[in-house]
Structures are given as C-alpha cells and as structure tokens.
Amino acid sequence: MVSFKNLCLSALALQCVASSSLFARDEQNPLKSTILPGEEPVPGDSPVAICDASQKQLLTIDLVDIVPNPPARGANLTVAAVGHLHELVEEGAYVDVDVRYGYIKLISQTYDLCDEVGEVDLKCPLKPGEYKLSKTVEIPNEVPPGKYVVYARAFTKDDKYLACITATVVFDVDSWKILGIGRD
C-alpha cells in the first residue's frame, strides 16, 4: 500500500507537487470504476482524478501519466506529472490519505507534506509556479486482486485547500489465476 501512498503524494507534491477503461462505466464488471459526481479526470494516461473539483484548490494538476497503465503487480510503476502551484506552501502543510480495498479501509493517515515532498526531490517552502516530477515505485507481487481507491487531500499550514486527488486501480483476479493462486 506504500506504493499507492507514494503515487498520491507524488502527484500532490508536484503541484505543491486515463486509461479510459479504469474510468469508463462498465455495468458488467463492478470492479471497474467510474468518475463520481464532483470529480474530474486529470489529463494524461492514468487513473487519477481531481476530487472535490467544485471547491477552490491552490494546486492545478495539468497532466499525470503512469507506466504501465494499468499498474501491474511485481512491476515498477513510473508516475510523471506536471502542475501549477498558485500559493506558497510552507512547513506545517499536511495531507490526509485514505486507501480502501473494496469497503475495507487499509490506510487512513495524515502525513507532513513537507516531509513527503522529499521523496520527489522537492523541499519546503514550495514557491508558486510550474512543477514537473517523475517517480518510480515498485508494486509488490503480493498485492491481492480487487479494487483499490485512494483519496489524498492536501492542506496548507493554515488549512487552505491545496488539492484533492483520487485514483482507482483494479488488479484483476485473472492475473492471479495465471500464477496458480486462488480458485479456478
């Protein structure tokens, strides 16, 4: 699950920090996601969307690409992102991250944003302007099949809304069957 946290924090760090099949409505496969009301897809080839899109956010995500898309177990995942920060971000900024596996909440934690941006070679204070980043993380082989939904909401030290991003990733059961894991 650290990989999903890093994915979200990398995208947020970009502005401070689609595979269309992941966002397409697929009534025959309940594991496939849809864009929910209040969300807007982010340009690029990724399952990332802006959540709470109707609310003013101090960060604008211009592009997020991930390779491979969709992410694969046991493979490196590279995230490349471009965005614009509209106000200074100083020490004390934070990000609330929730990761769900179906209806089960795996992670619900608050992180110091300035500590986390070091993972993408940035440091606070983050000045207004354009940011570009690229980060590679490993997706463990042991990730169980299913639907994972990540929400990351970032705030300044004064509780101004920096950004809200969400990503939905589906790891299919079929890839586990190929490995001889699970039921036939």
XYZ file of C-alpha atoms in Angstrom:
184
model
C 0.000 0.000 0.000
C 3.012 2.273 0.331
C 3.108 2.436 -3.468
C -0.390 3.918 -3.576
C 0.522 6.463 -0.901
C 3.603 7.426 -2.887
C 1.530 7.748 -6.054
C -0.842 10.188 -4.376
C 1.857 12.098 -2.559
C 3.933 12.353 -5.729
C 1.048 13.906 -7.614
C 0.335 16.293 -4.745
C 3.994 17.169 -4.335
C 4.107 18.102 -7.987
C 1.614 20.845 -7.555
C 2.780 21.939 -4.189
C 3.548 18.591 -6.258
C -6.666 7.608 -18.427
C -6.567 4.514 -19.035
C -10.109 5.172 -20.176
C -11.016 1.634 -19.174
C -10.499 2.484 -15.499
C -12.831 5.468 -15.766
C -15.329 4.020 -18.220
C -18.703 2.910 -16.987
C -18.732 -0.884 -17.201
C -22.021 -2.256 -15.918
C -20.899 -5.871 -16.445
C -17.798 -5.554 -14.255
C -18.412 -3.978 -10.834
C -14.661 -3.754 -10.181
C -14.269 -1.136 -12.913
C -14.511 2.423 -11.619
C -16.455 5.445 -12.723
C -15.870 9.138 -12.261
C -18.070 10.129 -9.362
C -20.019 13.387 -9.046
C -17.638 16.171 -8.033
C -14.654 14.512 -9.712
C -12.865 15.488 -12.926
C -10.382 13.261 -14.770
C -6.804 14.509 -14.935
C -5.370 14.788 -18.460
C -2.892 12.048 -19.317
C -2.762 8.291 -19.209
C -3.620 7.481 -15.594
C -6.480 6.558 -13.263
C -6.080 9.874 -11.398
C -8.948 12.334 -10.956
C -9.435 15.608 -9.126
C -11.893 15.145 -6.266
C -13.931 17.952 -4.741
C -13.479 19.634 -8.140
C -16.108 22.288 -7.430
C -14.070 23.603 -4.477
C -11.242 26.119 -4.932
C -7.886 24.342 -4.782
C -4.487 26.025 -4.708
C -2.923 23.396 -6.962
C -3.767 22.622 -10.569
C -2.783 19.235 -11.956
C -2.142 19.608 -15.683
C -1.039 16.055 -16.518
C -0.412 12.674 -14.906
C 0.958 9.721 -16.863
C 1.693 6.315 -15.371
C 3.591 3.436 -16.942
C 2.361 0.762 -17.065
C -1.314 1.703 -17.108
C -2.997 -0.066 -15.521
C -0.376 -0.768 -12.841
C 0.816 -4.369 -12.606
C 1.836 -6.428 -9.592
C 5.543 -7.127 -9.385
C 6.390 -4.316 -11.792
C 7.835 -0.868 -11.408
C 5.296 1.936 -11.722
C 6.531 5.269 -13.057
C 4.467 8.371 -12.379
C 5.165 11.557 -14.345
C 3.199 14.696 -13.518
C 3.024 18.395 -14.334
C 1.141 21.012 -12.359
C 0.957 24.565 -11.095
C 1.080 25.753 -7.516
C -0.782 29.037 -7.018
C 0.404 29.971 -3.491
C 3.437 29.397 -1.279
C 3.440 26.115 0.684
C 5.378 26.230 3.949
C 6.281 23.863 6.771
C 3.144 22.649 8.510
C 1.311 21.675 5.308
C -0.242 18.216 5.530
C -2.048 15.572 3.511
C -4.814 13.218 4.634
C -4.594 9.871 2.806
C -7.263 7.157 2.726
C -6.744 3.867 0.895
C -9.643 1.443 0.554
C -9.712 -2.124 -0.690
C -13.340 -2.562 -1.633
C -15.178 -1.490 1.523
C -12.176 -2.078 3.793
C -10.138 0.976 4.819
C -6.474 -0.048 4.692
C -4.903 3.330 5.437
C -6.317 6.481 6.991
C -3.414 8.655 7.981
C -2.188 12.248 7.996
C 1.309 12.940 6.674
C 3.535 16.022 6.886
C 3.529 17.216 3.274
C 6.943 18.884 3.549
C 8.480 15.611 4.768
C 6.845 13.682 1.922
C 7.873 16.013 -0.927
C 11.455 14.963 -0.230
C 10.508 11.643 -1.862
C 10.273 13.520 -5.180
C 13.367 15.684 -4.620
C 11.484 18.807 -3.544
C 11.601 20.689 -0.253
C 9.537 23.312 1.501
C 8.880 26.106 1.129
C 7.393 25.404 -2.299
C 7.057 28.586 -4.309
C 4.193 29.297 -6.717
C 4.874 28.131 -10.274
C 5.094 25.076 -12.503
C 6.417 21.771 -11.168
C 7.384 18.647 -13.082
C 8.191 15.362 -11.417
C 8.837 11.742 -12.110
C 8.898 8.964 -9.533
C 9.257 5.196 -9.864
C 7.897 2.845 -7.218
C 7.607 -0.934 -7.090
C 4.212 -2.624 -6.895
C 4.666 -5.779 -4.777
C 3.717 -9.181 -6.225
C 1.654 -9.831 -3.094
C -0.988 -7.161 -3.816
C -4.320 -9.039 -3.674
C -6.677 -8.789 -6.644
C -9.505 -6.285 -6.297
C -10.384 -2.625 -6.472
C -8.264 -0.066 -4.601
C -9.406 3.531 -4.168
C -7.038 6.224 -2.901
C -8.066 9.696 -1.728
C -5.464 12.316 -0.831
C -6.499 15.766 0.385
C -3.704 18.294 0.987
C -3.883 21.478 3.048
C -1.570 24.390 3.874
C -0.449 25.014 7.441
C -3.401 27.460 7.626
C -5.866 24.778 6.430
C -6.295 26.226 2.929
C -7.301 23.521 0.447
C -4.261 22.673 -1.703
C -5.623 19.737 -3.686
C -7.725 16.621 -3.666
C -6.795 13.693 -5.871
C -8.228 10.235 -6.155
C -7.139 7.158 -8.059
C -8.883 3.872 -8.614
C -6.841 0.840 -9.619
C -8.189 -2.634 -10.319
C -5.953 -5.666 -10.102
C -7.799 -8.437 -11.929
C -8.300 -11.908 -10.469
C -7.231 -13.480 -13.784
C -3.597 -12.473 -13.349
C -3.507 -14.433 -10.068
C -5.002 -17.492 -11.785
C -2.124 -17.434 -14.272
C 0.255 -17.694 -11.302
C -1.732 -20.623 -9.870
C -3.014 -18.598 -6.913
C -6.667 -18.572 -5.894
C -9.634 -20.575 -7.089
C -10.134 -21.932 -10.594
